[in-house]
C-alpha positions as MATLAB code, in Angstrom:
seq = 'MLLETLYEGVVRTILSIIVLPLLITILMVGLVLFLGLITQGRPDVEVLEKFKLLRYEAGNPAKGEARRVLSMQYFGYLVMFLALEPAVILIAVTLIASREALPSLLVIYLILILVLSPLLVYGFRESRKMDSWVFD';
ca = [
     -38.059   23.630    5.930;
     -34.826   22.408    4.076;
     -32.668   21.419    7.390;
     -36.190   19.627    8.797;
     -36.153   17.861    5.586;
     -32.666   16.877    5.622;
     -32.824   15.540    9.226;
     -35.866   12.982    8.283;
     -33.756    9.609    8.535;
     -34.837    8.495    4.923;
     -32.976   11.519    3.861;
     -30.243   11.159    5.826;
     -29.776    7.421    4.374;
     -29.883    8.493    0.801;
     -27.541   11.453    1.665;
     -25.008    8.980    3.430;
     -24.939    6.300    1.353;
     -25.551    7.525   -2.134;
     -24.850   11.187   -2.487;
     -21.904   11.849   -0.251;
     -19.717    9.108   -1.270;
     -20.659   10.389   -4.925;
     -19.300   13.291   -4.377;
     -16.405   12.114   -2.810;
     -15.443    9.953   -5.862;
     -15.999   12.780   -8.104;
     -14.200   15.266   -6.501;
     -11.374   12.135   -5.884;
     -11.259   11.529   -9.729;
     -11.590   15.520  -10.580;
      -8.672   15.873   -8.005;
      -6.424   12.815   -9.614;
      -7.121   14.361  -13.350;
      -5.551   17.818  -12.386;
      -2.700   16.146  -10.727;
      -2.112   14.149  -14.005;
      -2.814   17.811  -15.948;
      -0.533   19.577  -13.875;
       2.448   16.615  -13.635;
       2.610   15.858  -17.639;
       5.689   16.408  -19.289;
       6.080   18.646  -22.298;
       5.596   16.910  -25.592;
       8.630   18.347  -27.029;
      10.815   17.270  -24.188;
       8.883   13.524  -24.858;
       9.515   13.344  -28.457;
      12.743   13.962  -27.940;
      13.643   11.751  -24.481;
      12.199    8.350  -25.747;
      14.130    6.147  -23.153;
      12.848    8.527  -20.646;
       9.701    6.583  -19.867;
      11.399    3.453  -20.334;
      11.886    0.748  -17.557;
      15.575    0.752  -18.106;
      17.834    1.986  -14.815;
      18.157    5.714  -14.885;
      16.316    6.338  -17.950;
      19.128    5.007  -20.419;
      19.161    3.147  -22.781;
      20.082   -0.935  -21.976;
      23.119   -2.329  -23.119;
      22.276   -5.796  -23.302;
      19.607   -7.308  -20.805;
      17.440   -4.799  -19.869;
      16.686   -5.678  -16.919;
      18.813   -7.399  -14.441;
      18.067  -10.426  -11.882;
      18.388   -9.221   -8.105;
      21.574  -10.323   -6.694;
      19.474  -10.730   -3.538;
      16.181  -12.464   -2.169;
      13.918  -10.740   -1.233;
      10.304  -12.763   -1.007;
      11.389  -13.588    2.282;
      11.904   -9.749    3.991;
       8.513   -9.154    2.367;
       6.408  -12.123    3.986;
       7.915  -11.174    7.425;
       7.130   -7.076    6.744;
       4.036   -8.154    5.430;
       3.210  -10.605    8.693;
       4.615   -7.754   11.360;
       2.659   -4.741    9.905;
      -0.586   -5.805   11.301;
       0.823   -6.470   14.744;
       1.993   -2.384   14.634;
      -1.188   -1.598   13.979;
      -2.689   -2.961   16.468;
      -0.100   -1.602   18.871;
      -0.861    1.619   17.556;
      -4.908    0.767   18.410;
      -4.200   -0.440   22.012;
      -2.222    3.083   22.644;
      -5.225    5.006   21.979;
      -8.170    2.510   23.513;
      -9.827    2.400   26.313;
      -8.703    0.922   29.389;
     -12.252   -1.677   29.363;
     -10.940   -2.508   25.925;
      -7.480   -3.749   26.648;
      -8.660   -7.219   27.222;
      -9.938   -8.088   24.553;
      -7.350   -6.248   22.375;
      -5.133   -8.550   23.975;
      -7.291  -11.181   22.774;
      -7.147  -10.059   19.448;
      -2.915   -9.271   19.779;
      -2.287  -12.994   20.914;
      -4.615  -14.688   17.781;
      -2.772  -12.358   15.934;
       0.345  -13.836   16.787;
      -0.763  -17.665   16.502;
      -1.879  -16.963   13.130;
       1.160  -15.211   11.929;
       3.821  -16.901   13.428;
       4.017  -19.527   10.539;
       4.185  -16.993    8.158;
       7.334  -15.094   10.420;
       9.096  -18.317   10.264;
       8.566  -18.929    6.773;
       9.853  -15.854    5.822;
      12.867  -16.071    7.963;
      13.514  -19.256    6.084;
      13.213  -17.872    2.605;
      15.345  -14.999    3.653;
      18.732  -17.015    4.638;
      18.357  -19.826    1.806;
      21.467  -18.485    0.417;
      20.860  -21.142   -2.497;
      18.651  -19.138   -3.749;
      20.045  -15.553   -4.082;
      21.738  -15.051   -7.511;
      25.148  -13.446   -7.826;
      26.672  -11.965  -11.264;
];
């Protein structure tokens, strides 16, 4: 009787759209709270180590300016990485695709290259600008 009810269309839809995502969300929140509980520091150590959680290098208090300007411009490299990552993922999808899907994937890949080429050129130019690098 219960199994017959579970196989009805409306019940299956409600289970898959509402109940299952809700259960997964509750489990994930519970897991995050549990991990936060078991990985938190000891209160007596945190009182003694005031600088440990601050944003200083190696947890040491800063002598002078706390945050340094980076000695290299990473923005261009970030743009290039973000432009190339979808291409690598599409290659991975191509490896597991059927032969019938390969022409469609090739078209998608060519479109991806056309769209991301300007980003790659921009990222390459930004990473080569020596005047925007800061040297201490």
